[in-house]
């Protein structure tokens, strides 16, 4: 049976391409979706790609993934630095989680250098832009094979 991978994106990532391009680059969220679709297809995975600006919506999707997905790739955006509730949902999912950030959060503000989500993540990729998502999907494919 085809396994499904949830790729979840947090707040303000709908503005990719417009938002602080000197930090996040010129790729749009649609470009990210296409790169994810390509990577998922290459590994025979079905892709569920979503973005929300709302913490509760992201938590609902993580809970949905418990029964609907084999793994979660998540760019929690700002919620990574603030949300214990998102961490709890990811821990409760029992699924392998890979965290992605487009920018290198360790070269930025001190408050960005801690992520609650990392406590639930098997791996973290940051600083590689859109390519980080494709790498995360490749790694997830072997984790759930
Ligand atoms: C981000 C990094 C976060 O610190 C920031 O709040 C974001 C995007 C990234 O992809 O680089 O919104 O997750």
PDB file of C-alpha atoms and ligand atoms in Angstrom:
ATOM      1  CA  UNK A   1       0.000   0.000   0.000  1.00  0.00           C
ATOM      2  CA  UNK A   2       1.233   3.521  -0.792  1.00  0.00           C
ATOM      3  CA  UNK A   3       2.435   5.321   2.298  1.00  0.00           C
ATOM      4  CA  UNK A   4       1.428   8.929   2.877  1.00  0.00           C
ATOM      5  CA  UNK A   5       3.759  11.620   4.075  1.00  0.00           C
ATOM      6  CA  UNK A   6       2.438  14.806   5.680  1.00  0.00           C
ATOM      7  CA  UNK A   7       4.522  17.920   4.974  1.00  0.00           C
ATOM      8  CA  UNK A   8       3.256  20.663   7.274  1.00  0.00           C
ATOM      9  CA  UNK A   9       4.192  24.326   7.146  1.00  0.00           C
ATOM     10  CA  UNK A  10       3.626  26.867   9.886  1.00  0.00           C
ATOM     11  CA  UNK A  11       2.833  30.560  10.047  1.00  0.00           C
ATOM     12  CA  UNK A  12       3.920  33.109   7.448  1.00  0.00           C
ATOM     13  CA  UNK A  13       5.281  30.469   5.084  1.00  0.00           C
ATOM     14  CA  UNK A  14       2.390  31.342   2.755  1.00  0.00           C
ATOM     15  CA  UNK A  15       4.379  34.539   2.124  1.00  0.00           C
ATOM     16  CA  UNK A  16       7.509  32.788   0.890  1.00  0.00           C
ATOM     17  CA  UNK A  17       9.016  34.592  -2.075  1.00  0.00           C
ATOM     18  CA  UNK A  18       7.676  37.912  -0.807  1.00  0.00           C
ATOM     19  CA  UNK A  19       8.748  37.741   2.817  1.00  0.00           C
ATOM     20  CA  UNK A  20      12.304  38.825   3.713  1.00  0.00           C
ATOM     21  CA  UNK A  21      13.794  37.349   0.507  1.00  0.00           C
ATOM     22  CA  UNK A  22      17.320  38.113   1.757  1.00  0.00           C
ATOM     23  CA  UNK A  23      16.681  35.462   4.450  1.00  0.00           C
ATOM     24  CA  UNK A  24      14.192  33.076   2.886  1.00  0.00           C
ATOM     25  CA  UNK A  25      15.050  33.413  -0.798  1.00  0.00           C
ATOM     26  CA  UNK A  26      12.752  33.856  -3.776  1.00  0.00           C
ATOM     27  CA  UNK A  27      11.152  30.405  -3.864  1.00  0.00           C
ATOM     28  CA  UNK A  28       7.421  30.472  -3.186  1.00  0.00           C
ATOM     29  CA  UNK A  29       5.451  27.965  -1.132  1.00  0.00           C
ATOM     30  CA  UNK A  30       4.180  26.571  -4.443  1.00  0.00           C
ATOM     31  CA  UNK A  31       7.816  25.975  -5.482  1.00  0.00           C
ATOM     32  CA  UNK A  32       8.341  24.145  -2.187  1.00  0.00           C
ATOM     33  CA  UNK A  33       5.209  22.064  -2.805  1.00  0.00           C
ATOM     34  CA  UNK A  34       6.426  21.107  -6.281  1.00  0.00           C
ATOM     35  CA  UNK A  35       9.858  20.090  -4.952  1.00  0.00           C
ATOM     36  CA  UNK A  36       8.143  17.992  -2.269  1.00  0.00           C
ATOM     37  CA  UNK A  37       5.802  16.372  -4.795  1.00  0.00           C
ATOM     38  CA  UNK A  38       8.761  15.475  -6.967  1.00  0.00           C
ATOM     39  CA  UNK A  39      10.743  14.017  -4.046  1.00  0.00           C
ATOM     40  CA  UNK A  40       7.740  12.102  -2.701  1.00  0.00           C
ATOM     41  CA  UNK A  41       6.977  10.733  -6.170  1.00  0.00           C
ATOM     42  CA  UNK A  42      10.574   9.591  -6.583  1.00  0.00           C
ATOM     43  CA  UNK A  43      10.217   7.540  -3.413  1.00  0.00           C
ATOM     44  CA  UNK A  44       6.734   6.193  -4.142  1.00  0.00           C
ATOM     45  CA  UNK A  45       5.115   8.203  -1.339  1.00  0.00           C
ATOM     46  CA  UNK A  46       1.780  10.000  -1.460  1.00  0.00           C
ATOM     47  CA  UNK A  47       2.099  13.613  -0.360  1.00  0.00           C
ATOM     48  CA  UNK A  48      -0.206  15.708   1.797  1.00  0.00           C
ATOM     49  CA  UNK A  49       1.252  19.235   1.712  1.00  0.00           C
ATOM     50  CA  UNK A  50      -0.359  21.887   3.908  1.00  0.00           C
ATOM     51  CA  UNK A  51       0.285  25.314   5.422  1.00  0.00           C
ATOM     52  CA  UNK A  52      -1.505  27.129   8.226  1.00  0.00           C
ATOM     53  CA  UNK A  53      -0.979  30.306  10.196  1.00  0.00           C
ATOM     54  CA  UNK A  54      -2.900  28.785  13.119  1.00  0.00           C
ATOM     55  CA  UNK A  55      -1.334  26.700  15.872  1.00  0.00           C
ATOM     56  CA  UNK A  56      -4.524  24.719  16.577  1.00  0.00           C
ATOM     57  CA  UNK A  57      -4.962  23.841  12.914  1.00  0.00           C
ATOM     58  CA  UNK A  58      -1.400  22.498  12.755  1.00  0.00           C
ATOM     59  CA  UNK A  59      -2.070  20.462  15.905  1.00  0.00           C
ATOM     60  CA  UNK A  60      -5.283  19.056  14.374  1.00  0.00           C
ATOM     61  CA  UNK A  61      -3.313  18.032  11.279  1.00  0.00           C
ATOM     62  CA  UNK A  62      -0.611  16.338  13.385  1.00  0.00           C
ATOM     63  CA  UNK A  63      -3.382  14.424  15.173  1.00  0.00           C
ATOM     64  CA  UNK A  64      -4.888  13.493  11.808  1.00  0.00           C
ATOM     65  CA  UNK A  65      -1.484  12.228  10.677  1.00  0.00           C
ATOM     66  CA  UNK A  66      -1.453   9.700  13.558  1.00  0.00           C
ATOM     67  CA  UNK A  67      -3.764   7.469  11.555  1.00  0.00           C
ATOM     68  CA  UNK A  68      -3.382   8.871   8.039  1.00  0.00           C
ATOM     69  CA  UNK A  69       0.384   9.159   7.587  1.00  0.00           C
ATOM     70  CA  UNK A  70       3.590   7.186   7.924  1.00  0.00           C
ATOM     71  CA  UNK A  71       5.700  10.216   8.777  1.00  0.00           C
ATOM     72  CA  UNK A  72       5.693  13.979   9.227  1.00  0.00           C
ATOM     73  CA  UNK A  73       8.055  16.564   7.772  1.00  0.00           C
ATOM     74  CA  UNK A  74       7.375  19.894   9.431  1.00  0.00           C
ATOM     75  CA  UNK A  75       8.597  23.438   9.115  1.00  0.00           C
ATOM     76  CA  UNK A  76       6.948  24.793  12.259  1.00  0.00           C
ATOM     77  CA  UNK A  77       8.220  28.311  11.464  1.00  0.00           C
ATOM     78  CA  UNK A  78       7.815  30.594  14.492  1.00  0.00           C
ATOM     79  CA  UNK A  79       5.836  27.942  16.438  1.00  0.00           C
ATOM     80  CA  UNK A  80       8.982  25.816  16.653  1.00  0.00           C
ATOM     81  CA  UNK A  81      10.383  28.367  19.064  1.00  0.00           C
ATOM     82  CA  UNK A  82       7.240  28.744  21.149  1.00  0.00           C
ATOM     83  CA  UNK A  83       4.818  25.834  21.020  1.00  0.00           C
ATOM     84  CA  UNK A  84       4.902  23.130  23.672  1.00  0.00           C
ATOM     85  CA  UNK A  85       1.447  22.103  22.409  1.00  0.00           C
ATOM     86  CA  UNK A  86       2.779  21.390  18.917  1.00  0.00           C
ATOM     87  CA  UNK A  87       5.642  19.404  20.464  1.00  0.00           C
ATOM     88  CA  UNK A  88       3.129  17.385  22.507  1.00  0.00           C
ATOM     89  CA  UNK A  89       1.051  16.625  19.414  1.00  0.00           C
ATOM     90  CA  UNK A  90       4.139  15.461  17.525  1.00  0.00           C
ATOM     91  CA  UNK A  91       5.216  13.253  20.445  1.00  0.00           C
ATOM     92  CA  UNK A  92       1.687  11.831  20.682  1.00  0.00           C
ATOM     93  CA  UNK A  93       1.670  11.007  16.974  1.00  0.00           C
ATOM     94  CA  UNK A  94       4.206   8.240  17.492  1.00  0.00           C
ATOM     95  CA  UNK A  95       5.388   8.955  13.961  1.00  0.00           C
ATOM     96  CA  UNK A  96       8.878   9.722  12.724  1.00  0.00           C
ATOM     97  CA  UNK A  97       9.248  13.495  12.450  1.00  0.00           C
ATOM     98  CA  UNK A  98      11.823  15.512  10.525  1.00  0.00           C
ATOM     99  CA  UNK A  99      12.023  19.255  11.187  1.00  0.00           C
ATOM    100  CA  UNK A 100      12.996  21.629   8.402  1.00  0.00           C
ATOM    101  CA  UNK A 101      13.868  25.320   8.407  1.00  0.00           C
ATOM    102  CA  UNK A 102      14.697  27.186   5.222  1.00  0.00           C
ATOM    103  CA  UNK A 103      17.138  29.492   6.980  1.00  0.00           C
ATOM    104  CA  UNK A 104      20.012  28.521   9.236  1.00  0.00           C
ATOM    105  CA  UNK A 105      18.373  29.262  12.579  1.00  0.00           C
ATOM    106  CA  UNK A 106      21.762  28.981  14.327  1.00  0.00           C
ATOM    107  CA  UNK A 107      23.089  32.028  12.476  1.00  0.00           C
ATOM    108  CA  UNK A 108      20.134  34.135  13.529  1.00  0.00           C
ATOM    109  CA  UNK A 109      18.597  35.609  16.688  1.00  0.00           C
ATOM    110  CA  UNK A 110      19.277  33.700  19.907  1.00  0.00           C
ATOM    111  CA  UNK A 111      15.564  33.000  20.417  1.00  0.00           C
ATOM    112  CA  UNK A 112      15.514  31.105  17.092  1.00  0.00           C
ATOM    113  CA  UNK A 113      18.276  28.793  18.213  1.00  0.00           C
ATOM    114  CA  UNK A 114      15.942  26.737  20.370  1.00  0.00           C
ATOM    115  CA  UNK A 115      13.137  24.662  18.907  1.00  0.00           C
ATOM    116  CA  UNK A 116      10.618  22.709  20.993  1.00  0.00           C
ATOM    117  CA  UNK A 117       9.806  20.690  17.876  1.00  0.00           C
ATOM    118  CA  UNK A 118      13.388  19.378  17.759  1.00  0.00           C
ATOM    119  CA  UNK A 119      12.615  17.351  20.896  1.00  0.00           C
ATOM    120  CA  UNK A 120      10.225  15.257  18.786  1.00  0.00           C
ATOM    121  CA  UNK A 121      12.373  15.162  15.654  1.00  0.00           C
ATOM    122  CA  UNK A 122      14.483  12.270  14.426  1.00  0.00           C
ATOM    123  CA  UNK A 123      16.461  14.823  12.457  1.00  0.00           C
ATOM    124  CA  UNK A 124      16.629  18.537  11.738  1.00  0.00           C
ATOM    125  CA  UNK A 125      17.647  20.208   8.478  1.00  0.00           C
ATOM    126  CA  UNK A 126      18.165  23.953   8.333  1.00  0.00           C
ATOM    127  CA  UNK A 127      19.797  26.541   6.127  1.00  0.00           C
ATOM    128  CA  UNK A 128      19.432  24.749   2.794  1.00  0.00           C
ATOM    129  CA  UNK A 129      16.287  26.480   1.571  1.00  0.00           C
ATOM    130  CA  UNK A 130      13.828  24.470  -0.487  1.00  0.00           C
ATOM    131  CA  UNK A 131      16.402  21.704  -0.947  1.00  0.00           C
ATOM    132  CA  UNK A 132      16.083  20.910   2.768  1.00  0.00           C
ATOM    133  CA  UNK A 133      12.524  19.672   2.200  1.00  0.00           C
ATOM    134  CA  UNK A 134      13.624  17.296  -0.576  1.00  0.00           C
ATOM    135  CA  UNK A 135      16.449  15.998   1.625  1.00  0.00           C
ATOM    136  CA  UNK A 136      14.017  15.518   4.510  1.00  0.00           C
ATOM    137  CA  UNK A 137      11.663  13.523   2.280  1.00  0.00           C
ATOM    138  CA  UNK A 138      14.558  11.387   1.076  1.00  0.00           C
ATOM    139  CA  UNK A 139      15.589  10.688   4.685  1.00  0.00           C
ATOM    140  CA  UNK A 140      11.984  10.021   5.701  1.00  0.00           C
ATOM    141  CA  UNK A 141      11.571   7.559   2.830  1.00  0.00           C
ATOM    142  CA  UNK A 142      14.333   5.393   4.254  1.00  0.00           C
ATOM    143  CA  UNK A 143      13.036   5.768   7.827  1.00  0.00           C
ATOM    144  CA  UNK A 144       9.596   4.455   6.883  1.00  0.00           C
ATOM    145  CA  UNK A 145      10.669   1.930   4.226  1.00  0.00           C
TER     146      UNK A 145
HETATM  147  C1  LIG B   1      11.814  29.367   9.655  1.00  0.00           C
HETATM  148  C2  LIG B   1      12.718  29.965  10.750  1.00  0.00           C
HETATM  149  C3  LIG B   1      11.881  30.506  11.899  1.00  0.00           C
HETATM  150  O1  LIG B   1      12.743  31.074  12.888  1.00  0.00           O
HETATM  151  C4  LIG B   1      10.943  31.590  11.432  1.00  0.00           C
HETATM  152  O2  LIG B   1      10.114  31.993  12.484  1.00  0.00           O
HETATM  153  C5  LIG B   1      10.157  31.188  10.237  1.00  0.00           C
HETATM  154  C6  LIG B   1      10.786  30.385   9.193  1.00  0.00           C
HETATM  155  C7  LIG B   1      12.632  28.933   8.423  1.00  0.00           C
HETATM  156  O3  LIG B   1      12.087  28.181   7.629  1.00  0.00           O
HETATM  157  O4  LIG B   1      13.780  29.349   8.260  1.00  0.00           O
HETATM  158  O5  LIG B   1       9.020  31.607  10.076  1.00  0.00           O
HETATM  159  O6  LIG B   1      11.158  28.230  10.175  1.00  0.00           O
END
